[in-house]
PDB file of C-alpha atoms and ligand atoms in Angstrom:
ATOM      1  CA  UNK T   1       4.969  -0.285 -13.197  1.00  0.00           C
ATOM      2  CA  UNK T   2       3.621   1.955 -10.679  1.00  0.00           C
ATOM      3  CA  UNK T   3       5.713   4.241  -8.041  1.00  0.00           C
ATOM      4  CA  UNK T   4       5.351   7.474  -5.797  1.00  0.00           C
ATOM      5  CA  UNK T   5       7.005  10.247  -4.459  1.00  0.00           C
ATOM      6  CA  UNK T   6       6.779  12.462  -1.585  1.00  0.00           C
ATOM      7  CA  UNK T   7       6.719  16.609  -2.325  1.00  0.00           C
ATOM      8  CA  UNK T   8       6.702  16.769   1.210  1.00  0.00           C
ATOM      9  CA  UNK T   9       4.994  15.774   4.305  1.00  0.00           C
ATOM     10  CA  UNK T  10       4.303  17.161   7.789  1.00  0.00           C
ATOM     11  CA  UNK T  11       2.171  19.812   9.273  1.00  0.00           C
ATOM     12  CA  UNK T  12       3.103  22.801   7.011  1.00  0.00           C
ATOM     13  CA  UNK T  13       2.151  20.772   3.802  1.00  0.00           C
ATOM     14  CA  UNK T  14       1.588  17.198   2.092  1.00  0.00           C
ATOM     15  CA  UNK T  15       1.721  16.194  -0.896  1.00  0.00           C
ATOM     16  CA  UNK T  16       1.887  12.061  -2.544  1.00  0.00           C
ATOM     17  CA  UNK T  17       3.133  11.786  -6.250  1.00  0.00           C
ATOM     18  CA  UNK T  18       1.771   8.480  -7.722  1.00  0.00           C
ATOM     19  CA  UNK T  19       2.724   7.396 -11.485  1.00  0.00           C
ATOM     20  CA  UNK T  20       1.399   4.438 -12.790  1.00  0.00           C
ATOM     21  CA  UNK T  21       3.236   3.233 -16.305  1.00  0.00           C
ATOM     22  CA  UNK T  22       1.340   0.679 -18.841  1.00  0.00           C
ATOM     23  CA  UNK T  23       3.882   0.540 -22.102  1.00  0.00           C
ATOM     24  CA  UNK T  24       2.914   4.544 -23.335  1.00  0.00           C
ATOM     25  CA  UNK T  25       0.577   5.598 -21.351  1.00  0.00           C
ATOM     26  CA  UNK T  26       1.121   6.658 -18.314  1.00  0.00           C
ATOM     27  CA  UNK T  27      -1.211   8.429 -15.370  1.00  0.00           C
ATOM     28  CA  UNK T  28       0.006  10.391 -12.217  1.00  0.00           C
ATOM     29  CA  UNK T  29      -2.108  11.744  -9.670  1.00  0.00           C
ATOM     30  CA  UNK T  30      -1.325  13.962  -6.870  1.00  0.00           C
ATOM     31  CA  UNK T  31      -2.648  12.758  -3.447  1.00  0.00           C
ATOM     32  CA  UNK T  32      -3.160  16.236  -1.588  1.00  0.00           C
ATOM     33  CA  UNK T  33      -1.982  19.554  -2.554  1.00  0.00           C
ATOM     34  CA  UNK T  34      -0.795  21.364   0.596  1.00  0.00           C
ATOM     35  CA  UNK T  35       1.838  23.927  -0.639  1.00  0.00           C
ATOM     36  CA  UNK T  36       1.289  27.070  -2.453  1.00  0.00           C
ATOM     37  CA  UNK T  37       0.721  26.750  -6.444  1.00  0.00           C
ATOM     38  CA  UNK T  38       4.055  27.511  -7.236  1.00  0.00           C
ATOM     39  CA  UNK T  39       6.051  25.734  -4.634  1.00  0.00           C
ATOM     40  CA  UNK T  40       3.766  22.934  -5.386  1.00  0.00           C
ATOM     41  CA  UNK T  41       5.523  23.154  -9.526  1.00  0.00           C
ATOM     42  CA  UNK T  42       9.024  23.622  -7.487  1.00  0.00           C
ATOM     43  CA  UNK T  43       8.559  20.731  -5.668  1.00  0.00           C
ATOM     44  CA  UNK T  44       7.025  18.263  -8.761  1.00  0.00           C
ATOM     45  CA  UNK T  45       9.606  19.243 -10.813  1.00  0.00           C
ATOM     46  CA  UNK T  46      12.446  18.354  -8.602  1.00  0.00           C
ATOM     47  CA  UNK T  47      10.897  14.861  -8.974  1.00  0.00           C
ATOM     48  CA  UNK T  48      10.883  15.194 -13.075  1.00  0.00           C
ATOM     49  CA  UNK T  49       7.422  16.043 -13.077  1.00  0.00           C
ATOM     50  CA  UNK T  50       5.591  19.219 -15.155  1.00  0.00           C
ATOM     51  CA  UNK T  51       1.842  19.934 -13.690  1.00  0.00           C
ATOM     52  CA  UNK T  52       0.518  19.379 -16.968  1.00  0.00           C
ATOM     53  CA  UNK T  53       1.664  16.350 -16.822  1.00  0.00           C
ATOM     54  CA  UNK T  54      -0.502  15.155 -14.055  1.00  0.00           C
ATOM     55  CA  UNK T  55      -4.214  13.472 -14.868  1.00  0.00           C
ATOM     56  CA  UNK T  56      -5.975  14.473 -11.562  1.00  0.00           C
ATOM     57  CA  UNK T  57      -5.460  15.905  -8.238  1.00  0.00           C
ATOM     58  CA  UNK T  58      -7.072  13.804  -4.664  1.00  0.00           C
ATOM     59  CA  UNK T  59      -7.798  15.606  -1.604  1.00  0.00           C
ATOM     60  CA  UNK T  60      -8.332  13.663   1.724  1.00  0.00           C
ATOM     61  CA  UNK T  61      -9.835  16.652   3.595  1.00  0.00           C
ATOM     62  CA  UNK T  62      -9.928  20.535   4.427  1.00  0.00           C
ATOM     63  CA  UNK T  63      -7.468  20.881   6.619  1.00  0.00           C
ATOM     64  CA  UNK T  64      -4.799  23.595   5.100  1.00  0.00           C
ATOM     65  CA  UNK T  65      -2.226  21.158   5.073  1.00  0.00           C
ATOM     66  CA  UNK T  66      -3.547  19.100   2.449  1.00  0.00           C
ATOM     67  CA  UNK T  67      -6.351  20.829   0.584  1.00  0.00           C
ATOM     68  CA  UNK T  68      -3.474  23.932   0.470  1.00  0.00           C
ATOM     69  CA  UNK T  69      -3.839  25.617  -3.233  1.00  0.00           C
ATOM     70  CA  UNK T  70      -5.446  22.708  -4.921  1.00  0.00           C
ATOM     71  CA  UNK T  71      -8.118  24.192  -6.277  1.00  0.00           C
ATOM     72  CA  UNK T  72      -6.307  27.153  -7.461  1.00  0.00           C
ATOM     73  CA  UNK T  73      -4.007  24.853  -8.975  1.00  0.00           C
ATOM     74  CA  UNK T  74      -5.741  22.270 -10.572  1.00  0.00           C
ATOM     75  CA  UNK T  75      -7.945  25.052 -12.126  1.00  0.00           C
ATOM     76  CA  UNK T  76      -4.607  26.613 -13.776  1.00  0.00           C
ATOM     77  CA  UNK T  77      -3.422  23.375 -14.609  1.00  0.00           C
ATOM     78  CA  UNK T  78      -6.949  21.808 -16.096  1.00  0.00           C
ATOM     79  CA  UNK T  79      -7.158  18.952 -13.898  1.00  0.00           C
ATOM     80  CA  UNK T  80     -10.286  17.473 -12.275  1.00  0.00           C
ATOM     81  CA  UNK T  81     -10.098  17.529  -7.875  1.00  0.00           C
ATOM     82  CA  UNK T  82     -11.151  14.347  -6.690  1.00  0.00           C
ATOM     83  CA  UNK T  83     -12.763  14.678  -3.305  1.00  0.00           C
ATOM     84  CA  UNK T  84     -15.484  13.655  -0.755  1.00  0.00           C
ATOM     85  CA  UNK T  85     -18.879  15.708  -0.845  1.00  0.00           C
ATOM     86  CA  UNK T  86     -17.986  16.762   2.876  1.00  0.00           C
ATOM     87  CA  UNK T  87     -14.491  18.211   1.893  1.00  0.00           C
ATOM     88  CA  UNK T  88     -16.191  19.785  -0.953  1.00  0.00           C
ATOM     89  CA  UNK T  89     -18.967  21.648   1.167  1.00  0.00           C
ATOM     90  CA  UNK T  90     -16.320  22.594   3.875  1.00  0.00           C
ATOM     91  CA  UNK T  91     -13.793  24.323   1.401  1.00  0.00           C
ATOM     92  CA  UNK T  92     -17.070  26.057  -0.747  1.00  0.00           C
ATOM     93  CA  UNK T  93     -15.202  29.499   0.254  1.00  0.00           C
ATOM     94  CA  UNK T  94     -11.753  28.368  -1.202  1.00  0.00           C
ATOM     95  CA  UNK T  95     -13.431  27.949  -4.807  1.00  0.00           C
ATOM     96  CA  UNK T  96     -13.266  31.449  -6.689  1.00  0.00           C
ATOM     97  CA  UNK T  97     -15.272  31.844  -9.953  1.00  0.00           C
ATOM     98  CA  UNK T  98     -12.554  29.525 -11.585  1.00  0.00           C
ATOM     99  CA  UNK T  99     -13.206  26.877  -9.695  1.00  0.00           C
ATOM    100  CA  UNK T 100     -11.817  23.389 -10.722  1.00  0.00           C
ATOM    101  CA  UNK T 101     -13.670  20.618 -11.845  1.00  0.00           C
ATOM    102  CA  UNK T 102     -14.407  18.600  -8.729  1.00  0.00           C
ATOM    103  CA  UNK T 103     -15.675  15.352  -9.151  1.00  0.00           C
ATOM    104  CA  UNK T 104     -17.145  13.719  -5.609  1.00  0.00           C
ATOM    105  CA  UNK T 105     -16.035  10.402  -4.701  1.00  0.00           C
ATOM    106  CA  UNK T 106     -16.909   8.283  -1.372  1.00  0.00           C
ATOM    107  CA  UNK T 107     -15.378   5.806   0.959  1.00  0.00           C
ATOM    108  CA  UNK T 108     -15.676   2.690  -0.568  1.00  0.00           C
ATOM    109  CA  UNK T 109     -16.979   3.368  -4.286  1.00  0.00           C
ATOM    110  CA  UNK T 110     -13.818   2.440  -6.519  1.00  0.00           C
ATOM    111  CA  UNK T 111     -13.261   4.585  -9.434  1.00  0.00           C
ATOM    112  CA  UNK T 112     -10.241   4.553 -11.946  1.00  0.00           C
ATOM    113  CA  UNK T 113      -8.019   8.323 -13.648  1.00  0.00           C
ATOM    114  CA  UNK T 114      -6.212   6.213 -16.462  1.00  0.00           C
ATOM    115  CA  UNK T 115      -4.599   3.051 -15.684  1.00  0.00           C
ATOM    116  CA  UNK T 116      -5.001   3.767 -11.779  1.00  0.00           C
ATOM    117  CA  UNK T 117      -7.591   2.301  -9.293  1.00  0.00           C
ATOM    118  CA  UNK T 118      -8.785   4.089  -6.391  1.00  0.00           C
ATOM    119  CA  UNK T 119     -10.370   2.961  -3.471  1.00  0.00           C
ATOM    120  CA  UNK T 120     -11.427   5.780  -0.925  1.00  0.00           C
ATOM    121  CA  UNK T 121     -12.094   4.833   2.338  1.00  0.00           C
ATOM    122  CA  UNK T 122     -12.830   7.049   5.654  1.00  0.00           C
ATOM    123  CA  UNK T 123     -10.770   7.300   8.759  1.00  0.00           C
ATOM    124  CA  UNK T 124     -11.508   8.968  12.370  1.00  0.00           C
ATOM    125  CA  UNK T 125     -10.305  12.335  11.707  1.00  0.00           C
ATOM    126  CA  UNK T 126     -11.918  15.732  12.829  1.00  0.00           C
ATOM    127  CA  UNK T 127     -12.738  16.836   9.461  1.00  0.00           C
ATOM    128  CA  UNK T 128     -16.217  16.931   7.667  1.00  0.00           C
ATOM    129  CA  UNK T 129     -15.471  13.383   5.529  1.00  0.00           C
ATOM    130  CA  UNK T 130     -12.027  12.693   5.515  1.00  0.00           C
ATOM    131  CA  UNK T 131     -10.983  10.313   2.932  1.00  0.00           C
ATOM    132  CA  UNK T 132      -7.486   7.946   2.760  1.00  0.00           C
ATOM    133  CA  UNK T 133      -6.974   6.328  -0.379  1.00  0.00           C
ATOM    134  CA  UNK T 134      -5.538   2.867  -1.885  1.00  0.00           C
ATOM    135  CA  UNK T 135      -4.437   2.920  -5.348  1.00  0.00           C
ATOM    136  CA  UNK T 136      -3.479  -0.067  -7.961  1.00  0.00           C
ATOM    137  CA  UNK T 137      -2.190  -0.408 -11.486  1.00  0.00           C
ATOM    138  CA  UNK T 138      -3.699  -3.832 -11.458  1.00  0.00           C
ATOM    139  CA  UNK T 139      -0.944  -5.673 -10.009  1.00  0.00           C
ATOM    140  CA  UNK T 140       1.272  -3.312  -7.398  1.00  0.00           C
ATOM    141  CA  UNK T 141      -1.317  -2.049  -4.609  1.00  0.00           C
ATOM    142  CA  UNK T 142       0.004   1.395  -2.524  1.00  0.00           C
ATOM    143  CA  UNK T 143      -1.848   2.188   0.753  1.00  0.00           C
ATOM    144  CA  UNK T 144      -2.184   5.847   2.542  1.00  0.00           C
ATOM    145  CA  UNK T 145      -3.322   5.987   6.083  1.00  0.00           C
ATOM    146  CA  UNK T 146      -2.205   9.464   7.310  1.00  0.00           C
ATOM    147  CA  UNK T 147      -4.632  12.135   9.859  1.00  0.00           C
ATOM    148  CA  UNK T 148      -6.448   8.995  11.361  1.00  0.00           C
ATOM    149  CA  UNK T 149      -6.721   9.587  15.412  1.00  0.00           C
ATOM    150  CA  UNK T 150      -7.147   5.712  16.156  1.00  0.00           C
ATOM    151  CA  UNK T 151      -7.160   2.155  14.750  1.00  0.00           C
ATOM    152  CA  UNK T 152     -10.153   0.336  13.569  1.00  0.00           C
ATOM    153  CA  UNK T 153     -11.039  -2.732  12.492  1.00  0.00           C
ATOM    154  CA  UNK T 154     -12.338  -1.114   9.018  1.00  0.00           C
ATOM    155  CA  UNK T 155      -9.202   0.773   8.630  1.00  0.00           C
ATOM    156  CA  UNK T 156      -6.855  -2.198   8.873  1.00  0.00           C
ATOM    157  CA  UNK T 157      -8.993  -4.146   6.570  1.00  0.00           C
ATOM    158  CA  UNK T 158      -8.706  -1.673   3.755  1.00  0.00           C
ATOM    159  CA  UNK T 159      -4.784  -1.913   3.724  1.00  0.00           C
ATOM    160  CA  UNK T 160      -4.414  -5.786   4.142  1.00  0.00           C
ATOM    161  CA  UNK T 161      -2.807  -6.797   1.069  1.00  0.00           C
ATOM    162  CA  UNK T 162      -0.700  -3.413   0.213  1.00  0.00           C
ATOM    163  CA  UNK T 163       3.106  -3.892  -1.495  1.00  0.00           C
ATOM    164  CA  UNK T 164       3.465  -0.115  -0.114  1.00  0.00           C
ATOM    165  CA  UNK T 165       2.368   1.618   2.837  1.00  0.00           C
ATOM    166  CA  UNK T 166       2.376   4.972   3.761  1.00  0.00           C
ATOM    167  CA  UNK T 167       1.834   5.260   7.038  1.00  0.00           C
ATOM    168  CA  UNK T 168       1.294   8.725   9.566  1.00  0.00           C
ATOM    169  CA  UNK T 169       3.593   8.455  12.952  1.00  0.00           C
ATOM    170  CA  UNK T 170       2.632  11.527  14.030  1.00  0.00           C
ATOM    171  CA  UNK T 171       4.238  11.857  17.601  1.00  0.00           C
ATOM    172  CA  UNK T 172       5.649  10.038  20.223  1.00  0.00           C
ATOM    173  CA  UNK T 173       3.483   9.887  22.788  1.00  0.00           C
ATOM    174  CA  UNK T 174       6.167  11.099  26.050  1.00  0.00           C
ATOM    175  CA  UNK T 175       6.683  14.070  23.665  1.00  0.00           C
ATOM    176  CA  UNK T 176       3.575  15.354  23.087  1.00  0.00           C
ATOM    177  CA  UNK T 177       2.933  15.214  26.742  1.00  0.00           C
ATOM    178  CA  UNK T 178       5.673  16.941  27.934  1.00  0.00           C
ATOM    179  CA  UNK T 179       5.624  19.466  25.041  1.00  0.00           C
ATOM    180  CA  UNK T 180       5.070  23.153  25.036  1.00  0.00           C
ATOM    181  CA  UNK T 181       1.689  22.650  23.174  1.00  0.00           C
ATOM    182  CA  UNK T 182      -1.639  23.509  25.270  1.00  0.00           C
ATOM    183  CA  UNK T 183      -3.596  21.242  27.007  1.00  0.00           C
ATOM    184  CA  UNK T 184      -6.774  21.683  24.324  1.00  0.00           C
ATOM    185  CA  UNK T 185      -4.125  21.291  21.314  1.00  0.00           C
ATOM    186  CA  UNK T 186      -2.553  17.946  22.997  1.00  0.00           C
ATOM    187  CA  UNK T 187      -5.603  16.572  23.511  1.00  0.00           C
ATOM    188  CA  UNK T 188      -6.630  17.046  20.317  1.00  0.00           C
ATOM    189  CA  UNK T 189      -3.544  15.492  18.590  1.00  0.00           C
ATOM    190  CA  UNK T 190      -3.936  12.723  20.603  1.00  0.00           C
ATOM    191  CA  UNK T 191      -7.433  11.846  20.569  1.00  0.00           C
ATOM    192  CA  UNK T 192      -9.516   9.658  18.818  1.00  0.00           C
ATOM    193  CA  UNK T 193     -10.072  12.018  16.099  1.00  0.00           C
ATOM    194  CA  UNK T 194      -6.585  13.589  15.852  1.00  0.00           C
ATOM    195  CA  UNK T 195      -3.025  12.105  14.948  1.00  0.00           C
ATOM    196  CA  UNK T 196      -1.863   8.456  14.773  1.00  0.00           C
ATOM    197  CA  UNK T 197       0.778   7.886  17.479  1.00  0.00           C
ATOM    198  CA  UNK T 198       4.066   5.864  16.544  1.00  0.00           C
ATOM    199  CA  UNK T 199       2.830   3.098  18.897  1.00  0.00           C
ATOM    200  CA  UNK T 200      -0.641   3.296  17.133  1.00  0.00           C
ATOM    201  CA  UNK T 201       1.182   3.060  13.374  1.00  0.00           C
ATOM    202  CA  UNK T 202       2.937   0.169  14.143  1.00  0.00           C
ATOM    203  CA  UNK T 203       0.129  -1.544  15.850  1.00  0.00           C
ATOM    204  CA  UNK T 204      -1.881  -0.913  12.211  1.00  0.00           C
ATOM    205  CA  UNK T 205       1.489  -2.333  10.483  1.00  0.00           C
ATOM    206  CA  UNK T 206       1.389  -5.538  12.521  1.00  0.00           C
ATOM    207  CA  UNK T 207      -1.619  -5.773  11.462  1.00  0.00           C
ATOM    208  CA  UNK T 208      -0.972  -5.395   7.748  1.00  0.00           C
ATOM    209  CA  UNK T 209       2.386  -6.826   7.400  1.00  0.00           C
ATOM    210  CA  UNK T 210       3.197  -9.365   5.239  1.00  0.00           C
ATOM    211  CA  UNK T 211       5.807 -10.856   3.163  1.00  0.00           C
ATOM    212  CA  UNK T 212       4.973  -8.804  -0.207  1.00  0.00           C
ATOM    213  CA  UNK T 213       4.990  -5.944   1.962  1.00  0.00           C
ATOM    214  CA  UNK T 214       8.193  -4.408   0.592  1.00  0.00           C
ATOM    215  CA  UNK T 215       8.543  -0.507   1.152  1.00  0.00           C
ATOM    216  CA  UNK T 216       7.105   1.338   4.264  1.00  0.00           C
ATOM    217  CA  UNK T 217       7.454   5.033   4.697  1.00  0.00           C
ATOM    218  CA  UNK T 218       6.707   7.069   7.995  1.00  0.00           C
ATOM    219  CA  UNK T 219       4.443  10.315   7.225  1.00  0.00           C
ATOM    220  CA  UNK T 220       3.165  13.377   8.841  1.00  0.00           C
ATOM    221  CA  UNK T 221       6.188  13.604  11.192  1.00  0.00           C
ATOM    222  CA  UNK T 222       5.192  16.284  14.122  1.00  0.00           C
ATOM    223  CA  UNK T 223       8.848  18.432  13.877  1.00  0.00           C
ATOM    224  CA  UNK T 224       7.861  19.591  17.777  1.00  0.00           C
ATOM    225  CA  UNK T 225       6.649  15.888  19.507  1.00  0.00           C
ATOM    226  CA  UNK T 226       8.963  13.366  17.059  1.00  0.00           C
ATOM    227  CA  UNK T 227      11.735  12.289  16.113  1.00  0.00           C
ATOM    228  CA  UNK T 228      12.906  10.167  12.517  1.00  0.00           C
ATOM    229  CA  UNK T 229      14.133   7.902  15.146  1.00  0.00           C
ATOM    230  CA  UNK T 230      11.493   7.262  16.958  1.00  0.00           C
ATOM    231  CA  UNK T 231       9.230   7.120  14.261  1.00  0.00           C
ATOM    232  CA  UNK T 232      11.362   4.796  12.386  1.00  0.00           C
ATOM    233  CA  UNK T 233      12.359   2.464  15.214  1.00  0.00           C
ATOM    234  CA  UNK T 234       8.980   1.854  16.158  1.00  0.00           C
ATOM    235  CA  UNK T 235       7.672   0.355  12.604  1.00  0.00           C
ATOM    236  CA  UNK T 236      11.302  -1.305  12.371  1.00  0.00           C
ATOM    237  CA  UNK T 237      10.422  -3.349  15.918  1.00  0.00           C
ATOM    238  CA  UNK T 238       7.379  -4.542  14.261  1.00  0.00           C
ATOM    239  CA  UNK T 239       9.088  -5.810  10.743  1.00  0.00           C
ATOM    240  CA  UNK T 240      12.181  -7.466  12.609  1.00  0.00           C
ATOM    241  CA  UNK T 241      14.155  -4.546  10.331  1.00  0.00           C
ATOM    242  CA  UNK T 242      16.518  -1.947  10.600  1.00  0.00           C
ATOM    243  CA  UNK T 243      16.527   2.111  10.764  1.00  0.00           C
ATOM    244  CA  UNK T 244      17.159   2.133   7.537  1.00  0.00           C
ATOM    245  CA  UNK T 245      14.331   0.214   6.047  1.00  0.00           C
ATOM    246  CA  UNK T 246      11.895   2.498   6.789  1.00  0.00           C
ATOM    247  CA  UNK T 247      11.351   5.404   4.873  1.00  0.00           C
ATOM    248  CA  UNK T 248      10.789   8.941   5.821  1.00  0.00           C
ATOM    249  CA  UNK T 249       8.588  11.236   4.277  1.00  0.00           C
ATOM    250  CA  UNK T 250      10.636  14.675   5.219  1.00  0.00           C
ATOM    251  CA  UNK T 251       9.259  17.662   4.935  1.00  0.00           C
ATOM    252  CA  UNK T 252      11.243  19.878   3.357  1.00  0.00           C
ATOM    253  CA  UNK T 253      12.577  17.027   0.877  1.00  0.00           C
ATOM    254  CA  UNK T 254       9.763  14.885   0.743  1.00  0.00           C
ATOM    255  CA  UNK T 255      11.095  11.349  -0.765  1.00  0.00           C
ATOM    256  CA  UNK T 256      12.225  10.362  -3.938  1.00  0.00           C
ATOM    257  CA  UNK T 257      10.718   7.785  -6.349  1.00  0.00           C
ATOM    258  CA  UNK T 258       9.794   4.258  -4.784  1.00  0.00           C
ATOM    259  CA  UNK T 259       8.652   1.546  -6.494  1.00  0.00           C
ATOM    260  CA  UNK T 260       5.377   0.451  -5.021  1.00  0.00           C
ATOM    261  CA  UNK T 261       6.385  -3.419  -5.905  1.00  0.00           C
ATOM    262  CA  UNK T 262       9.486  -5.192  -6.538  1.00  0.00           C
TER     263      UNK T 262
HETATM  264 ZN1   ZN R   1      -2.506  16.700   8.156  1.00  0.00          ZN
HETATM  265 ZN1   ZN R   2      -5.989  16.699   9.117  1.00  0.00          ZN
END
């Protein structure tokens, strides 16, 4: 049985809980680390969860609201960072002399941590190699898509198939334009190499959708250019469903368990 769990999600920090269950044994990785070391512990243990009870920690890319204090925190905890060789080079001056273990993966090289599957693969982002990941127990598949500026053909590809998607609406398009933001930070959220739009996430989820396609949850909220409405009633349009069957990944509160399938 495999599920996740949001610590949170938005701007000021992200962090994806995934637990994958096969009779005793049972991995859990966590997919970004963007609050501080002990926040991150405050926030896994609201969800039941001890760090040394996690196998590994994933980091899609540099940016400070997902690589955060994992380094620092998978070194106190023992665990081995899983993350691209261009994320690695472009957070050299986060690693002290007690660095973690890092171990470099790459967009499209499957590995497994326990009974979980990985599959990186790379999205237009303006970081050095950012990585999103899709991860399987064998039978239930989860796909994360979240700092991607644009759709691509390779990007829908690599989440045809998912049971659970995780999926960044970023902003409503009307509101980042007439927002307070500057023009060089607008255009930058909304270009090819910033922020998925809520019209551009439920574009991809037309895309992917299809009838095993059970739970989807909206990420990476902008608190300033969105709203849970919005966000939610824009991937609701495309399934035929309601407010309520789409998930929010909150940033304070994150999300509680989901199962990936079933
Ligand atoms: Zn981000
Ligand atoms: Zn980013």
């Amino acid at each position: 049985m495999m599920r996740f769990a949001f610590l949170g999600s938005g701007s000021e920090g992200n962090s994806l809980l995934i637990e994958a269950a096969d009779g005793t044994t049972v991995t859990r990785v966590l997919l970004d680390c963007g609050f501080g070391i002990r926040e991150t512990a405050r926030r896994l243990e609201r969800l039941g969860v001890a760090p040394d009870q996690l196998d590994a920690v994933l980091v899609t890319h540099e940016h400070g609201d997902h690589v955060g204090s994992a380094y620092a925190f998978a070194a106190r905890h023992k665990l081995p960072v899983h993350t691209s060789h261009g994320t690695w080079l472009a957070t050299s001056h986060m690693r002290g002399a007690d660095a973690a273990d890092v171990r470099v993966c790459c967009a499209d090289h499957a590995f497994e941590i326990g009974g979980l599957q990985i599959r990186p693969y790379t999205v237009p982002h303006d970081a050095r190699e950012p990585l999103q990941f899709v991860l399987s127990d064998g039978d239930a598949v989860l796909g994360v898509l979240t700092d991607a500026g644009m759709e691509t053909p390779y990007v829908t590809a690599r989440l045809a198939g998912v049971h659970a998607l995780v999926l960044e609406c970023n902003h409503d398009r009307e509101m980042l334009r007439n927002s307070a933001y500057p023009y060089s930070l607008k255009r930058r959220i909304g270009g090819d190499f910033g922020h998925l739009a809520n019209e551009v996430a439920a574009s991809i989820l037309s895309q992917v959708a299809h009838t095993q396609l059970t739970r989807v949850v909206a990420a990476h909220l902008s608190r300033q250019n969105n709203t849970r409405e919005l966000a939610a009633g824009a991937l609701a349009a495309v399934l035929g469903a309601t407010l309520d069957d789409i998930l929010i990944a909150d940033q304070d509160e994150g999300l509680n368990w989901q199962r990936v399938r079933g």
